[in-house]
Amino acid sequence: QVQLVESGGGWVQPGGSLRLSCAASGSILRINFMAWYRQAPGNQRELVATIPSGGSTDYAESGKGRFTISRDNAKNTVSLQMSSLKPEDTAVYYCYAKILSKDFGYANVYWGQGTQVTVSS
């Protein structure tokens, strides 16, 4: 069974930095696309950053210039380096991936369980 597990969340002061990681495991043949989403209380889940298999990256305007997404294909991981954090960055951050596995003949979408990021004084 393919699973995504996030780690690295926690509390940080405004202006601080935090690095989130997501590890995919299971009978993985190919990870076509990976992304980070976040959801704050009372808000809908929103896209933070994306990184397809081609290696290009895209960022939501809210994190542009402050966040960096990267992936390690050998380890089946994706990371999100966050700097200059603001209180409005407080949310549960979720890993997302579209993965072709031995379990199915087509790519499926998977979500991690989420990791809490709290930015406050």
mmCIF file of N, CA and C in Angstrom:
data_model
loop_
_atom_site.group_PDB
_atom_site.id
_atom_site.type_symbol
_atom_site.label_atom_id
_atom_site.label_comp_id
_atom_site.label_asym_id
_atom_site.label_seq_id
_atom_site.Cartn_x
_atom_site.Cartn_y
_atom_site.Cartn_z
ATOM 1 N N GLN A 1 0.846 -1.184 0.000
ATOM 2 C CA GLN A 1 0.000 0.000 0.000
ATOM 3 C C GLN A 1 0.888 1.243 0.000
ATOM 4 N N VAL A 2 0.644 2.139 -0.908
ATOM 5 C CA VAL A 2 1.394 3.383 -0.953
ATOM 6 C C VAL A 2 0.922 4.297 0.169
ATOM 7 N N GLN A 3 1.875 4.889 0.867
ATOM 8 C CA GLN A 3 1.563 5.827 1.936
ATOM 9 C C GLN A 3 2.487 7.027 1.861
ATOM 10 N N LEU A 4 1.979 8.186 2.286
ATOM 11 C CA LEU A 4 2.761 9.403 2.413
ATOM 12 C C LEU A 4 2.766 9.810 3.878
ATOM 13 N N VAL A 5 3.935 10.115 4.414
ATOM 14 C CA VAL A 5 4.061 10.504 5.806
ATOM 15 C C VAL A 5 4.850 11.797 5.901
ATOM 16 N N GLU A 6 4.220 12.843 6.459
ATOM 17 C CA GLU A 6 4.880 14.129 6.640
ATOM 18 C C GLU A 6 5.578 14.196 7.994
ATOM 19 N N SER A 7 6.567 15.070 8.078
ATOM 20 C CA SER A 7 7.259 15.326 9.325
ATOM 21 C C SER A 7 7.867 16.718 9.273
ATOM 22 N N GLY A 8 8.264 17.240 10.429
ATOM 23 C CA GLY A 8 8.951 18.512 10.489
ATOM 24 C C GLY A 8 8.124 19.681 10.961
ATOM 25 N N GLY A 9 6.841 19.475 11.179
ATOM 26 C CA GLY A 9 6.003 20.555 11.653
ATOM 27 C C GLY A 9 6.296 20.900 13.101
ATOM 28 N N GLY A 10 5.770 22.040 13.531
ATOM 29 C CA GLY A 10 5.977 22.482 14.895
ATOM 30 C C GLY A 10 5.697 23.955 15.050
ATOM 31 N N TRP A 11 6.169 24.506 16.166
ATOM 32 C CA TRP A 11 5.981 25.928 16.463
ATOM 33 C C TRP A 11 7.229 26.715 16.108
ATOM 34 N N VAL A 12 7.034 27.902 15.550
ATOM 35 C CA VAL A 12 8.147 28.774 15.204
ATOM 36 C C VAL A 12 7.706 30.230 15.345
ATOM 37 N N GLN A 13 8.629 31.098 15.702
ATOM 38 C CA GLN A 13 8.330 32.523 15.816
ATOM 39 C C GLN A 13 8.249 33.176 14.443
ATOM 40 N N PRO A 14 7.496 34.259 14.326
ATOM 41 C CA PRO A 14 7.469 34.984 13.054
ATOM 42 C C PRO A 14 8.881 35.348 12.605
ATOM 43 N N GLY A 15 9.136 35.166 11.324
ATOM 44 C CA GLY A 15 10.463 35.402 10.773
ATOM 45 C C GLY A 15 11.361 34.188 10.797
ATOM 46 N N GLY A 16 10.931 33.138 11.464
ATOM 47 C CA GLY A 16 11.725 31.928 11.565
ATOM 48 C C GLY A 16 11.593 31.029 10.357
ATOM 49 N N SER A 17 12.268 29.888 10.432
ATOM 50 C CA SER A 17 12.288 28.929 9.334
ATOM 51 C C SER A 17 11.892 27.546 9.810
ATOM 52 N N LEU A 18 11.402 26.762 8.877
ATOM 53 C CA LEU A 18 10.993 25.397 9.169
ATOM 54 C C LEU A 18 11.106 24.583 7.885
ATOM 55 N N ARG A 19 11.491 23.327 8.024
ATOM 56 C CA ARG A 19 11.604 22.441 6.869
ATOM 57 C C ARG A 19 10.685 21.241 7.059
ATOM 58 N N LEU A 20 9.772 21.058 6.129
ATOM 59 C CA LEU A 20 8.858 19.929 6.146
ATOM 60 C C LEU A 20 9.344 18.860 5.178
ATOM 61 N N SER A 21 9.119 17.609 5.538
ATOM 62 C CA SER A 21 9.497 16.502 4.675
ATOM 63 C C SER A 21 8.327 15.550 4.519
ATOM 64 N N CYS A 22 8.295 14.863 3.392
ATOM 65 C CA CYS A 22 7.267 13.876 3.107
ATOM 66 C C CYS A 22 7.929 12.676 2.457
ATOM 67 N N ALA A 23 7.710 11.511 3.035
ATOM 68 C CA ALA A 23 8.283 10.281 2.513
ATOM 69 C C ALA A 23 7.188 9.380 1.970
ATOM 70 N N ALA A 24 7.355 8.931 0.736
ATOM 71 C CA ALA A 24 6.431 8.001 0.120
ATOM 72 C C ALA A 24 6.998 6.591 0.214
ATOM 73 N N SER A 25 6.149 5.641 0.536
ATOM 74 C CA SER A 25 6.582 4.259 0.639
ATOM 75 C C SER A 25 5.550 3.344 -0.010
ATOM 76 N N GLY A 26 5.968 2.130 -0.321
ATOM 77 C CA GLY A 26 5.103 1.163 -0.964
ATOM 78 C C GLY A 26 5.697 0.678 -2.275
ATOM 79 N N SER A 27 4.873 0.017 -3.059
ATOM 80 C CA SER A 27 5.322 -0.540 -4.331
ATOM 81 C C SER A 27 5.265 0.524 -5.422
ATOM 82 N N ILE A 28 6.144 1.497 -5.317
ATOM 83 C CA ILE A 28 6.138 2.650 -6.200
ATOM 84 C C ILE A 28 6.904 2.365 -7.486
ATOM 85 N N LEU A 29 6.257 2.644 -8.600
ATOM 86 C CA LEU A 29 6.902 2.558 -9.902
ATOM 87 C C LEU A 29 7.371 3.928 -10.376
ATOM 88 N N ARG A 30 6.546 4.942 -10.159
ATOM 89 C CA ARG A 30 6.882 6.282 -10.576
ATOM 90 C C ARG A 30 6.015 7.296 -9.830
ATOM 91 N N ILE A 31 6.632 8.376 -9.389
ATOM 92 C CA ILE A 31 5.903 9.493 -8.807
ATOM 93 C C ILE A 31 5.835 10.587 -9.864
ATOM 94 N N ASN A 32 4.659 10.768 -10.426
ATOM 95 C CA ASN A 32 4.498 11.697 -11.537
ATOM 96 C C ASN A 32 4.502 13.153 -11.102
ATOM 97 N N PHE A 33 3.980 13.415 -9.932
ATOM 98 C CA PHE A 33 3.731 14.782 -9.507
ATOM 99 C C PHE A 33 3.663 14.833 -7.986
ATOM 100 N N MET A 34 4.256 15.853 -7.398
ATOM 101 C CA MET A 34 4.196 16.038 -5.953
ATOM 102 C C MET A 34 3.899 17.499 -5.648
ATOM 103 N N ALA A 35 3.263 17.714 -4.517
ATOM 104 C CA ALA A 35 2.895 19.069 -4.140
ATOM 105 C C ALA A 35 2.699 19.163 -2.635
ATOM 106 N N TRP A 36 2.700 20.387 -2.150
ATOM 107 C CA TRP A 36 2.337 20.688 -0.775
ATOM 108 C C TRP A 36 1.087 21.558 -0.773
ATOM 109 N N TYR A 37 0.161 21.200 0.081
ATOM 110 C CA TYR A 37 -1.039 21.979 0.330
ATOM 111 C C TYR A 37 -1.070 22.372 1.804
ATOM 112 N N ARG A 38 -1.936 23.310 2.134
ATOM 113 C CA ARG A 38 -2.132 23.657 3.533
ATOM 114 C C ARG A 38 -3.582 24.037 3.772
ATOM 115 N N GLN A 39 -4.006 23.886 5.017
ATOM 116 C CA GLN A 39 -5.368 24.225 5.391
ATOM 117 C C GLN A 39 -5.372 24.839 6.782
ATOM 118 N N ALA A 40 -5.790 26.086 6.857
ATOM 119 C CA ALA A 40 -5.922 26.784 8.125
ATOM 120 C C ALA A 40 -7.344 26.608 8.647
ATOM 121 N N PRO A 41 -7.546 26.726 9.952
ATOM 122 C CA PRO A 41 -8.897 26.591 10.513
ATOM 123 C C PRO A 41 -9.881 27.545 9.854
ATOM 124 N N GLY A 42 -11.014 27.010 9.420
ATOM 125 C CA GLY A 42 -12.031 27.820 8.776
ATOM 126 C C GLY A 42 -11.802 28.083 7.307
ATOM 127 N N ASN A 43 -10.669 27.651 6.782
ATOM 128 C CA ASN A 43 -10.341 27.870 5.378
ATOM 129 C C ASN A 43 -10.367 26.568 4.594
ATOM 130 N N GLN A 44 -10.444 26.703 3.289
ATOM 131 C CA GLN A 44 -10.336 25.548 2.415
ATOM 132 C C GLN A 44 -8.866 25.204 2.202
ATOM 133 N N ARG A 45 -8.628 23.978 1.846
ATOM 134 C CA ARG A 45 -7.268 23.564 1.553
ATOM 135 C C ARG A 45 -6.768 24.283 0.306
ATOM 136 N N GLU A 46 -5.546 24.817 0.389
ATOM 137 C CA GLU A 46 -4.997 25.584 -0.716
ATOM 138 C C GLU A 46 -3.628 25.055 -1.127
ATOM 139 N N LEU A 47 -3.335 25.219 -2.384
ATOM 140 C CA LEU A 47 -2.061 24.787 -2.931
ATOM 141 C C LEU A 47 -0.950 25.721 -2.493
ATOM 142 N N VAL A 48 0.185 25.149 -2.098
ATOM 143 C CA VAL A 48 1.343 25.924 -1.668
ATOM 144 C C VAL A 48 2.448 25.902 -2.715
ATOM 145 N N ALA A 49 2.808 24.714 -3.180
ATOM 146 C CA ALA A 49 3.893 24.570 -4.139
ATOM 147 C C ALA A 49 3.773 23.241 -4.860
ATOM 148 N N THR A 50 4.296 23.183 -6.080
ATOM 149 C CA THR A 50 4.249 21.964 -6.881
ATOM 150 C C THR A 50 5.615 21.670 -7.482
ATOM 151 N N ILE A 51 5.857 20.389 -7.715
ATOM 152 C CA ILE A 51 7.075 19.969 -8.404
ATOM 153 C C ILE A 51 6.774 18.686 -9.177
ATOM 154 N N PRO A 52 6.647 18.790 -10.504
ATOM 155 C CA PRO A 52 6.388 17.607 -11.321
ATOM 156 C C PRO A 52 7.661 16.802 -11.550
ATOM 157 N N SER A 53 7.521 15.697 -12.270
ATOM 158 C CA SER A 53 8.681 14.852 -12.527
ATOM 159 C C SER A 53 9.733 15.558 -13.366
ATOM 160 N N GLY A 54 9.314 16.537 -14.162
ATOM 161 C CA GLY A 54 10.241 17.278 -14.992
ATOM 162 C C GLY A 54 11.166 18.192 -14.217
ATOM 163 N N GLY A 55 10.836 18.465 -12.958
ATOM 164 C CA GLY A 55 11.716 19.230 -12.099
ATOM 165 C C GLY A 55 11.392 20.699 -11.943
ATOM 166 N N SER A 56 10.529 21.231 -12.788
ATOM 167 C CA SER A 56 10.158 22.629 -12.642
ATOM 168 C C SER A 56 9.292 22.799 -11.399
ATOM 169 N N THR A 57 9.303 23.997 -10.853
ATOM 170 C CA THR A 57 8.544 24.264 -9.640
ATOM 171 C C THR A 57 7.636 25.468 -9.822
ATOM 172 N N ASP A 58 6.542 25.454 -9.092
ATOM 173 C CA ASP A 58 5.620 26.572 -9.074
ATOM 174 C C ASP A 58 5.174 26.822 -7.644
ATOM 175 N N TYR A 59 4.912 28.078 -7.337
ATOM 176 C CA TYR A 59 4.541 28.470 -5.994
ATOM 177 C C TYR A 59 3.316 29.362 -6.005
ATOM 178 N N ALA A 60 2.495 29.192 -4.995
ATOM 179 C CA ALA A 60 1.424 30.144 -4.777
ATOM 180 C C ALA A 60 2.036 31.485 -4.422
ATOM 181 N N GLU A 61 1.331 32.545 -4.728
ATOM 182 C CA GLU A 61 1.852 33.881 -4.490
ATOM 183 C C GLU A 61 2.200 34.102 -3.016
ATOM 184 N N SER A 62 1.460 33.465 -2.135
ATOM 185 C CA SER A 62 1.667 33.652 -0.703
ATOM 186 C C SER A 62 3.046 33.201 -0.233
ATOM 187 N N GLY A 63 3.604 32.197 -0.895
ATOM 188 C CA GLY A 63 4.889 31.659 -0.480
ATOM 189 C C GLY A 63 6.044 31.973 -1.413
ATOM 190 N N LYS A 64 5.765 32.614 -2.511
ATOM 191 C CA LYS A 64 6.796 32.906 -3.496
ATOM 192 C C LYS A 64 7.897 33.772 -2.893
ATOM 193 N N GLY A 65 9.134 33.334 -3.070
ATOM 194 C CA GLY A 65 10.270 34.051 -2.523
ATOM 195 C C GLY A 65 10.629 33.645 -1.114
ATOM 196 N N ARG A 66 9.756 32.904 -0.442
ATOM 197 C CA ARG A 66 9.997 32.465 0.932
ATOM 198 C C ARG A 66 10.074 30.946 1.051
ATOM 199 N N PHE A 67 9.368 30.239 0.171
ATOM 200 C CA PHE A 67 9.299 28.780 0.236
ATOM 201 C C PHE A 67 10.070 28.161 -0.924
ATOM 202 N N THR A 68 10.636 26.992 -0.676
ATOM 203 C CA THR A 68 11.321 26.238 -1.713
ATOM 204 C C THR A 68 10.918 24.774 -1.630
ATOM 205 N N ILE A 69 10.401 24.233 -2.727
ATOM 206 C CA ILE A 69 10.032 22.829 -2.782
ATOM 207 C C ILE A 69 11.124 22.063 -3.528
ATOM 208 N N SER A 70 11.420 20.860 -3.063
ATOM 209 C CA SER A 70 12.421 20.028 -3.705
ATOM 210 C C SER A 70 12.047 18.563 -3.527
ATOM 211 N N ARG A 71 12.621 17.714 -4.357
ATOM 212 C CA ARG A 71 12.344 16.284 -4.247
ATOM 213 C C ARG A 71 13.619 15.484 -4.436
ATOM 214 N N ASP A 72 13.662 14.338 -3.798
ATOM 215 C CA ASP A 72 14.751 13.397 -3.926
ATOM 216 C C ASP A 72 14.151 12.118 -4.491
ATOM 217 N N ASN A 73 14.331 11.903 -5.778
ATOM 218 C CA ASN A 73 13.703 10.767 -6.433
ATOM 219 C C ASN A 73 14.224 9.420 -5.915
ATOM 220 N N ALA A 74 15.493 9.374 -5.546
ATOM 221 C CA ALA A 74 16.069 8.129 -5.048
ATOM 222 C C ALA A 74 15.438 7.711 -3.729
ATOM 223 N N LYS A 75 15.038 8.689 -2.921
ATOM 224 C CA LYS A 75 14.452 8.409 -1.618
ATOM 225 C C LYS A 75 12.933 8.534 -1.613
ATOM 226 N N ASN A 76 12.348 8.924 -2.740
ATOM 227 C CA ASN A 76 10.899 9.123 -2.839
ATOM 228 C C ASN A 76 10.399 10.107 -1.787
ATOM 229 N N THR A 77 11.094 11.224 -1.686
ATOM 230 C CA THR A 77 10.717 12.245 -0.721
ATOM 231 C C THR A 77 10.545 13.599 -1.398
ATOM 232 N N VAL A 78 9.767 14.437 -0.758
ATOM 233 C CA VAL A 78 9.607 15.825 -1.170
ATOM 234 C C VAL A 78 9.694 16.675 0.085
ATOM 235 N N SER A 79 10.326 17.839 -0.036
ATOM 236 C CA SER A 79 10.514 18.725 1.104
ATOM 237 C C SER A 79 9.998 20.112 0.780
ATOM 238 N N LEU A 80 9.696 20.844 1.827
ATOM 239 C CA LEU A 80 9.299 22.239 1.703
ATOM 240 C C LEU A 80 10.088 23.040 2.718
ATOM 241 N N GLN A 81 11.021 23.847 2.238
ATOM 242 C CA GLN A 81 11.799 24.730 3.084
ATOM 243 C C GLN A 81 11.077 26.066 3.171
ATOM 244 N N MET A 82 10.730 26.470 4.374
ATOM 245 C CA MET A 82 9.980 27.692 4.587
ATOM 246 C C MET A 82 10.807 28.660 5.421
ATOM 247 N N SER A 83 10.886 29.885 4.971
ATOM 248 C CA SER A 83 11.611 30.919 5.683
ATOM 249 C C SER A 83 10.747 32.167 5.783
ATOM 250 N N SER A 84 11.190 33.099 6.628
ATOM 251 C CA SER A 84 10.444 34.343 6.847
ATOM 252 C C SER A 84 8.976 34.063 7.128
ATOM 253 N N LEU A 85 8.742 33.117 8.002
ATOM 254 C CA LEU A 85 7.379 32.666 8.267
ATOM 255 C C LEU A 85 6.545 33.751 8.931
ATOM 256 N N LYS A 86 5.279 33.765 8.574
ATOM 257 C CA LYS A 86 4.322 34.739 9.071
ATOM 258 C C LYS A 86 3.208 34.030 9.824
ATOM 259 N N PRO A 87 2.523 34.726 10.723
ATOM 260 C CA PRO A 87 1.395 34.098 11.421
ATOM 261 C C PRO A 87 0.353 33.514 10.465
ATOM 262 N N GLU A 88 0.158 34.146 9.321
ATOM 263 C CA GLU A 88 -0.813 33.644 8.367
ATOM 264 C C GLU A 88 -0.385 32.347 7.688
ATOM 265 N N ASP A 89 0.857 31.924 7.912
ATOM 266 C CA ASP A 89 1.313 30.629 7.414
ATOM 267 C C ASP A 89 0.856 29.486 8.309
ATOM 268 N N THR A 90 0.294 29.800 9.453
ATOM 269 C CA THR A 90 -0.179 28.779 10.376
ATOM 270 C C THR A 90 -1.260 27.930 9.716
ATOM 271 N N ALA A 91 -1.042 26.628 9.687
ATOM 272 C CA ALA A 91 -1.966 25.711 9.028
ATOM 273 C C ALA A 91 -1.476 24.283 9.202
ATOM 274 N N VAL A 92 -2.316 23.346 8.824
ATOM 275 C CA VAL A 92 -1.884 21.966 8.671
ATOM 276 C C VAL A 92 -1.392 21.810 7.246
ATOM 277 N N TYR A 93 -0.176 21.337 7.095
ATOM 278 C CA TYR A 93 0.429 21.177 5.784
ATOM 279 C C TYR A 93 0.357 19.718 5.351
ATOM 280 N N TYR A 94 -0.102 19.501 4.113
ATOM 281 C CA TYR A 94 -0.320 18.165 3.588
ATOM 282 C C TYR A 94 0.548 17.891 2.373
ATOM 283 N N CYS A 95 1.100 16.717 2.337
ATOM 284 C CA CYS A 95 1.823 16.234 1.172
ATOM 285 C C CYS A 95 0.839 15.577 0.209
ATOM 286 N N TYR A 96 1.035 15.811 -1.076
ATOM 287 C CA TYR A 96 0.183 15.275 -2.136
ATOM 288 C C TYR A 96 1.077 14.678 -3.216
ATOM 289 N N ALA A 97 0.663 13.525 -3.744
ATOM 290 C CA ALA A 97 1.443 12.916 -4.814
ATOM 291 C C ALA A 97 0.559 12.087 -5.719
ATOM 292 N N LYS A 98 0.861 12.116 -7.010
ATOM 293 C CA LYS A 98 0.221 11.250 -7.978
ATOM 294 C C LYS A 98 1.239 10.171 -8.333
ATOM 295 N N ILE A 99 0.891 8.923 -8.009
ATOM 296 C CA ILE A 99 1.864 7.841 -8.042
ATOM 297 C C ILE A 99 1.357 6.645 -8.833
ATOM 298 N N LEU A 100 2.212 6.130 -9.697
ATOM 299 C CA LEU A 100 1.965 4.861 -10.366
ATOM 300 C C LEU A 100 2.625 3.781 -9.531
ATOM 301 N N SER A 101 1.842 2.798 -9.090
ATOM 302 C CA SER A 101 2.354 1.736 -8.242
ATOM 303 C C SER A 101 2.026 0.373 -8.827
ATOM 304 N N LYS A 102 2.583 -0.657 -8.208
ATOM 305 C CA LYS A 102 2.312 -2.023 -8.637
ATOM 306 C C LYS A 102 0.909 -2.477 -8.253
ATOM 307 N N ASP A 103 0.247 -1.711 -7.400
ATOM 308 C CA ASP A 103 -1.088 -2.074 -6.940
ATOM 309 C C ASP A 103 -2.153 -1.857 -8.007
ATOM 310 N N PHE A 104 -1.907 -0.915 -8.914
ATOM 311 C CA PHE A 104 -2.880 -0.573 -9.938
ATOM 312 C C PHE A 104 -2.192 -0.409 -11.284
ATOM 313 N N GLY A 105 -3.009 -0.388 -12.339
ATOM 314 C CA GLY A 105 -2.481 -0.181 -13.670
ATOM 315 C C GLY A 105 -2.496 1.270 -14.105
ATOM 316 N N TYR A 106 -2.765 2.158 -13.172
ATOM 317 C CA TYR A 106 -2.838 3.579 -13.465
ATOM 318 C C TYR A 106 -2.381 4.364 -12.244
ATOM 319 N N ALA A 107 -2.089 5.632 -12.436
ATOM 320 C CA ALA A 107 -1.629 6.479 -11.339
ATOM 321 C C ALA A 107 -2.786 6.876 -10.438
ATOM 322 N N ASN A 108 -2.516 6.888 -9.144
ATOM 323 C CA ASN A 108 -3.500 7.282 -8.148
ATOM 324 C C ASN A 108 -3.001 8.486 -7.349
ATOM 325 N N VAL A 109 -3.945 9.193 -6.773
ATOM 326 C CA VAL A 109 -3.628 10.334 -5.932
ATOM 327 C C VAL A 109 -3.554 9.894 -4.481
ATOM 328 N N TYR A 110 -2.532 10.367 -3.775
ATOM 329 C CA TYR A 110 -2.349 10.039 -2.368
ATOM 330 C C TYR A 110 -2.124 11.306 -1.561
ATOM 331 N N TRP A 111 -2.591 11.286 -0.329
ATOM 332 C CA TRP A 111 -2.422 12.384 0.612
ATOM 333 C C TRP A 111 -1.731 11.891 1.874
ATOM 334 N N GLY A 112 -0.898 12.745 2.443
ATOM 335 C CA GLY A 112 -0.337 12.468 3.747
ATOM 336 C C GLY A 112 -1.329 12.810 4.835
ATOM 337 N N GLN A 113 -0.960 12.517 6.078
ATOM 338 C CA GLN A 113 -1.863 12.755 7.203
ATOM 339 C C GLN A 113 -1.864 14.209 7.661
ATOM 340 N N GLY A 114 -0.889 14.976 7.243
ATOM 341 C CA GLY A 114 -0.779 16.373 7.613
ATOM 342 C C GLY A 114 0.140 16.593 8.797
ATOM 343 N N THR A 115 0.798 17.747 8.812
ATOM 344 C CA THR A 115 1.650 18.133 9.930
ATOM 345 C C THR A 115 1.371 19.592 10.276
ATOM 346 N N GLN A 116 1.219 19.874 11.562
ATOM 347 C CA GLN A 116 0.830 21.202 12.021
ATOM 348 C C GLN A 116 2.014 22.152 12.037
ATOM 349 N N VAL A 117 1.817 23.332 11.464
ATOM 350 C CA VAL A 117 2.785 24.422 11.534
ATOM 351 C C VAL A 117 2.110 25.603 12.211
ATOM 352 N N THR A 118 2.697 26.074 13.298
ATOM 353 C CA THR A 118 2.157 27.202 14.036
ATOM 354 C C THR A 118 3.198 28.303 14.108
ATOM 355 N N VAL A 119 2.846 29.481 13.615
ATOM 356 C CA VAL A 119 3.736 30.636 13.616
ATOM 357 C C VAL A 119 3.124 31.695 14.527
ATOM 358 N N SER A 120 3.760 31.944 15.653
ATOM 359 C CA SER A 120 3.245 32.910 16.611
ATOM 360 C C SER A 120 4.360 33.398 17.519
ATOM 361 N N SER A 121 4.085 34.524 18.201
ATOM 362 C CA SER A 121 5.039 35.082 19.150
ATOM 363 C C SER A 121 4.876 34.472 20.530
#
